[in-house]
XYZ file of C-alpha atoms in Angstrom:
411
model
C 130.486 158.850 45.959
C 127.671 158.511 43.867
C 125.910 161.610 42.554
C 122.944 162.702 43.975
C 120.174 162.154 41.687
C 117.860 164.377 40.769
C 115.257 163.440 42.079
C 116.280 164.097 45.644
C 114.952 167.064 47.074
C 118.100 169.325 49.032
C 117.473 171.680 51.693
C 119.088 174.053 48.908
C 116.421 173.567 46.830
C 113.786 173.912 49.720
C 115.296 177.095 50.724
C 115.470 178.570 47.854
C 111.862 178.117 46.929
C 111.355 180.164 50.168
C 113.241 183.034 49.121
C 116.654 182.264 50.167
C 120.024 183.340 48.166
C 121.885 179.512 48.585
C 125.411 179.244 47.708
C 128.234 176.438 48.375
C 132.091 176.628 48.366
C 133.838 173.546 48.108
C 137.501 172.469 48.750
C 138.100 169.757 46.208
C 137.628 169.358 42.151
C 135.801 166.706 42.283
C 133.024 167.685 43.589
C 132.329 169.524 40.309
C 128.225 169.249 39.373
C 128.925 165.886 36.645
C 130.375 164.220 39.011
C 128.906 165.143 42.677
C 125.051 166.410 41.485
C 125.380 168.906 44.874
C 124.562 171.664 43.178
C 121.308 171.015 42.632
C 119.247 174.318 44.505
C 122.443 176.424 44.812
C 122.380 180.078 42.948
C 126.402 179.841 42.982
C 128.302 176.518 43.545
C 132.248 177.340 43.314
C 134.688 174.363 43.004
C 138.627 174.883 42.699
C 139.582 174.082 39.458
C 141.814 170.604 39.043
C 144.983 172.392 38.422
C 143.887 175.413 41.031
C 146.676 176.843 43.195
C 144.512 175.184 46.390
C 145.210 171.826 44.803
C 148.866 172.314 45.707
C 148.535 173.829 49.434
C 147.684 172.112 52.753
C 145.355 174.570 53.758
C 142.848 173.550 51.237
C 140.013 175.175 53.953
C 140.051 178.493 51.921
C 136.602 180.170 50.613
C 136.152 179.384 47.213
C 132.928 181.539 47.065
C 134.255 184.270 49.179
C 133.172 187.077 47.396
C 129.630 185.711 46.741
C 129.422 185.067 50.605
C 129.788 189.191 50.874
C 127.743 190.062 47.762
C 124.641 187.767 49.095
C 125.003 189.170 52.802
C 124.866 192.673 51.510
C 121.233 192.016 49.875
C 117.994 191.764 52.040
C 117.537 188.240 51.047
C 117.739 185.311 54.274
C 121.315 183.190 52.749
C 121.745 179.617 52.892
C 125.516 178.924 52.817
C 127.374 175.821 52.862
C 131.452 175.917 53.302
C 133.374 172.609 52.689
C 136.599 172.467 54.159
C 139.425 169.849 53.847
C 142.601 169.051 55.750
C 144.484 166.741 54.362
C 148.367 167.031 54.117
C 149.204 164.359 51.396
C 152.632 164.307 50.288
C 153.597 166.749 47.958
C 151.473 169.625 48.784
C 152.546 172.644 50.543
C 152.312 172.769 54.189
C 150.232 176.421 55.335
C 152.052 178.847 57.623
C 150.236 177.330 60.450
C 151.190 174.229 60.187
C 154.749 175.175 59.618
C 155.095 177.096 62.651
C 152.878 173.990 64.791
C 155.383 171.701 63.789
C 158.070 173.774 64.482
C 156.675 174.508 67.822
C 155.747 170.629 68.538
C 159.823 169.837 67.459
C 161.462 171.751 69.142
C 159.427 170.691 72.651
C 161.476 167.547 72.130
C 164.649 168.572 71.323
C 166.648 168.515 74.588
C 165.438 164.878 74.706
C 166.536 164.410 70.923
C 169.068 166.720 69.787
C 169.022 165.541 66.194
C 166.201 166.800 65.973
C 167.979 171.117 66.293
C 168.736 170.512 62.464
C 164.751 170.094 61.230
C 163.655 172.834 63.807
C 165.954 175.351 62.328
C 164.789 175.118 59.177
C 160.966 172.751 59.237
C 159.418 176.801 58.691
C 161.671 178.411 56.110
C 159.294 176.945 53.539
C 157.078 173.938 51.488
C 160.765 172.755 50.136
C 162.517 172.346 53.717
C 159.250 171.346 55.718
C 159.399 168.518 52.699
C 162.838 167.739 53.649
C 161.927 167.385 57.236
C 159.046 165.173 56.536
C 160.749 162.739 54.739
C 162.959 163.052 57.630
C 160.929 161.710 60.491
C 158.774 159.639 58.320
C 161.924 157.056 58.250
C 161.533 156.869 61.800
C 157.376 156.160 61.753
C 155.992 155.524 65.077
C 158.213 157.365 67.166
C 158.100 160.163 69.418
C 159.311 162.677 67.086
C 157.007 161.751 63.970
C 153.836 161.989 66.876
C 155.072 165.138 67.075
C 155.254 166.088 63.804
C 151.765 164.514 63.058
C 150.500 166.753 66.115
C 151.659 169.872 64.834
C 150.036 169.199 61.433
C 146.589 168.760 62.564
C 147.362 171.878 65.107
C 148.166 173.833 61.990
C 145.353 172.724 60.239
C 143.184 173.493 63.048
C 144.179 177.197 63.403
C 143.448 177.428 59.374
C 139.987 176.428 60.008
C 139.384 177.968 62.382
C 140.322 181.223 60.506
C 137.910 180.413 57.903
C 134.978 180.343 60.389
C 135.844 183.376 61.771
C 136.215 184.775 58.515
C 132.571 184.105 58.006
C 131.123 184.575 61.395
C 133.185 188.661 60.774
C 131.515 188.784 57.899
C 127.647 187.788 59.732
C 128.785 190.656 62.445
C 129.450 193.234 59.777
C 126.445 192.622 57.895
C 124.534 192.798 60.921
C 123.220 189.576 60.521
C 124.777 187.627 63.941
C 121.151 187.736 65.728
C 119.495 186.007 63.044
C 121.879 183.343 62.292
C 121.794 179.343 62.460
C 125.514 178.132 62.399
C 126.147 174.475 62.104
C 129.477 172.981 62.092
C 130.998 169.240 61.756
C 133.524 167.237 61.129
C 133.559 163.429 58.777
C 136.839 162.981 60.208
C 135.984 163.013 63.614
C 137.655 165.070 66.236
C 140.637 162.652 66.885
C 144.523 162.884 65.399
C 144.217 158.915 64.897
C 145.047 156.778 61.935
C 141.953 156.953 59.548
C 142.381 154.527 58.061
C 144.580 152.437 55.082
C 143.463 154.179 51.690
C 141.134 152.068 50.129
C 140.805 149.854 53.270
C 137.502 148.810 54.907
C 137.869 149.391 58.099
C 136.249 152.187 59.728
C 138.410 153.534 63.499
C 135.993 155.292 65.668
C 137.574 158.269 65.319
C 135.473 158.720 62.063
C 132.385 156.579 62.439
C 131.384 158.939 65.096
C 131.165 162.737 63.751
C 131.521 165.792 66.353
C 128.329 167.741 65.306
C 128.192 171.731 66.741
C 125.078 174.052 66.495
C 124.614 177.963 67.093
C 121.263 180.005 66.833
C 120.676 182.817 69.298
C 117.325 182.377 70.839
C 116.218 179.070 69.097
C 118.862 176.546 70.333
C 119.465 176.130 74.407
C 123.203 175.349 75.344
C 123.951 171.560 76.503
C 124.631 168.509 75.150
C 122.166 165.958 72.758
C 122.537 162.452 73.972
C 120.845 161.118 70.572
C 123.102 159.315 67.467
C 123.378 162.125 65.323
C 125.719 162.287 62.104
C 125.981 164.603 59.416
C 122.888 163.172 57.740
C 120.660 164.884 60.073
C 121.946 168.343 59.437
C 119.795 169.287 56.826
C 116.330 168.397 59.072
C 117.635 169.730 62.272
C 119.000 173.000 60.365
C 115.522 173.702 59.041
C 113.986 172.756 62.285
C 115.837 175.867 64.178
C 114.762 178.118 61.414
C 111.200 177.098 62.135
C 110.357 174.349 58.647
C 109.805 171.093 58.440
C 112.384 169.155 56.182
C 112.895 165.515 55.877
C 111.612 163.040 57.536
C 114.272 161.023 58.855
C 114.849 162.814 62.277
C 118.144 162.014 64.772
C 118.006 158.761 67.296
C 117.282 156.012 65.199
C 120.251 154.131 63.417
C 120.542 155.210 59.617
C 122.394 152.914 57.248
C 121.730 152.334 53.384
C 124.698 150.319 52.032
C 124.021 152.014 48.521
C 122.856 155.801 49.529
C 126.326 156.235 51.401
C 127.967 154.727 48.278
C 130.329 152.625 49.058
C 131.876 150.351 46.618
C 134.885 148.404 46.472
C 136.783 151.136 44.066
C 135.503 154.034 47.058
C 137.750 155.058 49.420
C 135.315 154.437 51.766
C 133.703 157.449 52.062
C 136.215 159.727 53.540
C 134.424 163.253 52.578
C 130.922 162.756 53.146
C 129.020 159.668 53.387
C 131.118 157.940 56.159
C 128.939 158.658 59.160
C 126.438 156.844 57.364
C 127.807 153.655 57.380
C 128.883 154.090 61.372
C 127.514 150.593 62.340
C 130.466 149.135 59.438
C 132.818 147.963 62.217
C 134.425 145.808 59.235
C 133.491 146.096 55.185
C 134.988 143.906 52.653
C 134.033 142.883 48.993
C 134.380 139.611 47.056
C 135.709 138.517 44.634
C 132.733 139.271 42.387
C 132.324 142.290 44.621
C 129.677 141.413 46.541
C 129.671 143.344 50.280
C 130.770 141.465 52.999
C 130.122 142.277 56.184
C 131.394 141.189 59.904
C 129.511 142.221 63.137
C 132.437 141.241 65.511
C 132.926 143.528 68.478
C 129.524 145.569 67.920
C 126.669 146.396 70.130
C 123.594 148.510 70.749
C 122.722 150.921 67.963
C 126.379 150.195 65.952
C 124.940 146.108 66.075
C 121.558 147.282 65.046
C 122.919 149.831 61.972
C 125.222 146.455 60.967
C 121.814 144.127 60.566
C 120.234 146.851 58.739
C 123.534 147.364 56.435
C 123.646 143.364 56.129
C 120.385 143.109 54.767
C 121.610 146.136 52.264
C 124.457 144.655 51.117
C 123.791 141.765 48.602
C 123.190 143.752 45.214
C 126.230 144.174 42.910
C 128.997 147.223 43.620
C 129.537 149.681 40.555
C 132.665 150.711 39.562
C 133.603 153.856 38.046
C 136.231 155.142 35.516
C 136.603 157.466 32.670
C 135.901 156.652 29.074
C 137.883 157.903 26.291
C 136.641 157.465 22.854
C 139.190 157.696 20.117
C 139.199 157.687 16.244
C 142.831 158.585 15.320
C 144.451 158.164 11.891
C 147.744 158.630 12.850
C 149.277 157.175 16.325
C 148.559 159.789 19.136
C 149.821 159.184 22.669
C 147.447 159.637 25.836
C 149.027 160.289 29.162
C 147.049 160.533 32.235
C 147.950 161.485 36.276
C 145.359 160.969 38.912
C 145.047 164.355 41.399
C 143.937 162.058 44.138
C 143.368 158.661 44.107
C 144.443 155.467 42.139
C 143.921 153.395 39.092
C 142.624 149.848 39.427
C 142.896 148.839 35.914
C 143.173 150.414 32.138
C 141.644 148.754 29.097
C 141.530 149.576 25.260
C 138.560 148.461 22.991
C 139.292 146.507 20.825
C 142.928 145.174 22.244
C 144.673 146.031 18.776
C 143.889 149.863 19.128
C 146.388 150.655 21.471
C 149.750 149.556 23.074
C 149.772 150.282 26.831
C 152.525 152.001 27.933
C 154.369 152.865 31.618
C 152.175 152.561 34.302
C 151.831 153.414 37.879
C 148.707 153.930 40.323
C 148.278 157.611 39.647
C 150.051 158.065 36.126
C 150.331 155.976 32.934
C 150.493 156.407 29.094
C 148.638 154.529 26.296
C 149.725 154.869 22.343
C 146.187 154.569 20.463
C 145.389 154.042 17.094
C 142.360 153.538 14.901
C 139.134 153.491 16.134
C 137.956 152.388 19.815
C 137.683 153.487 23.531
C 140.081 153.686 26.186
C 138.863 152.612 29.628
C 140.431 153.665 33.032
C 138.640 152.496 36.081
C 139.808 153.754 39.376
C 139.109 152.769 43.145
C 136.768 155.760 43.319
C 134.297 158.184 41.756
C 136.325 161.515 43.172
C 139.190 160.607 41.352
C 140.053 163.778 38.976
C 142.280 163.052 36.088
C 144.385 165.490 33.996
C 144.383 163.873 30.332
C 147.895 165.079 27.958
C 147.145 164.061 24.494
C 150.447 163.961 22.340
C 150.812 163.394 18.538
C 147.616 164.299 16.808
C 147.536 166.368 14.045
C 146.018 169.846 13.997
C 143.436 168.860 11.203
C 142.286 165.785 12.746
C 140.167 164.850 15.725
C 142.259 163.528 18.832
C 140.429 161.627 21.747
C 137.296 163.824 22.986
C 136.956 164.950 26.154
C 136.968 161.900 28.423
C 133.578 161.639 30.590
C 133.382 159.940 34.302
C 130.468 157.196 33.630
C 129.826 153.892 35.798
C 131.335 151.276 34.366
C 130.364 147.323 34.530
């Protein structure tokens, strides 16, 4: 994910100029303004903290801007609101009550066929620790009927959580008497099917994620029916503006839309798991050579997807930008710097000059280094959207330790 350039006119900026109150509620800390640039045009832009409780829960479909949303609806101005949600249940995240409930139901359905599931069914909804115990046990039989039932239960619980947030938004509109004038768009950038999405950092784009569901509702403005055109989330701003009787953006649905660099793909990215994947719907296979040049293959692509791939091929000859953190230090006394990635993985760590530090134990997610003197510590990640928690030990109170790490492009 590359930061949105300030020169890019956003729908939020466009509508704010027309008197709208604008707000955004993001689900992940990596969408802070300094990384994403997505705050442009929003009067209120809310992001959870890196160490916030929301990061520990599977139901990260919460409304971070709940109070702002209620306050905005109470005023006479028209309101433009963007609510971003995440359905990820990764190891170590606490499951929501809905997730635990649905997993219990799914496993119970198989209990008569697989008696060994009985202990798991009994404890899986008792709490996060018991749920994690069951998850690890079932993971040993990956691909089995019980494992698939577990995954289905997780997905169903997450959908229930998402339904709850959507219902909260709609109820607020009803209470404010604004349902009759509302235009609502709901879309998913990860597809409707509980299929394997992709290996972390891998090049493959499953069909369940490259064709994203899109639903728009506005009484009196949008007729019931299905639009056969190839539409991605890139078209949402223009379509919403059109529904509101406005004209915004020149890229209208119906034509293939792919631009490799606009889509923020890099070897270090997790291939757009959040905002930009749908812009690359043609890339049936995408990888990078040893010199970071994009390599694409068109095998199995037809029609619009083949046309998009050909456009992608033309745009994929430039250098890929790597992303990472840079920690400048001036330490008369030795200090130890530890880091831990909240999400994502570390690709490489470098100390310049090399004599200014000693690298300690390192894993893809965490590590440490002993620093002394002056220099720069560089931490290159696979994705720009990889929030890092830093800890400095040993800096004397009367001396300056490392400065606050600054995210930047690394060549």
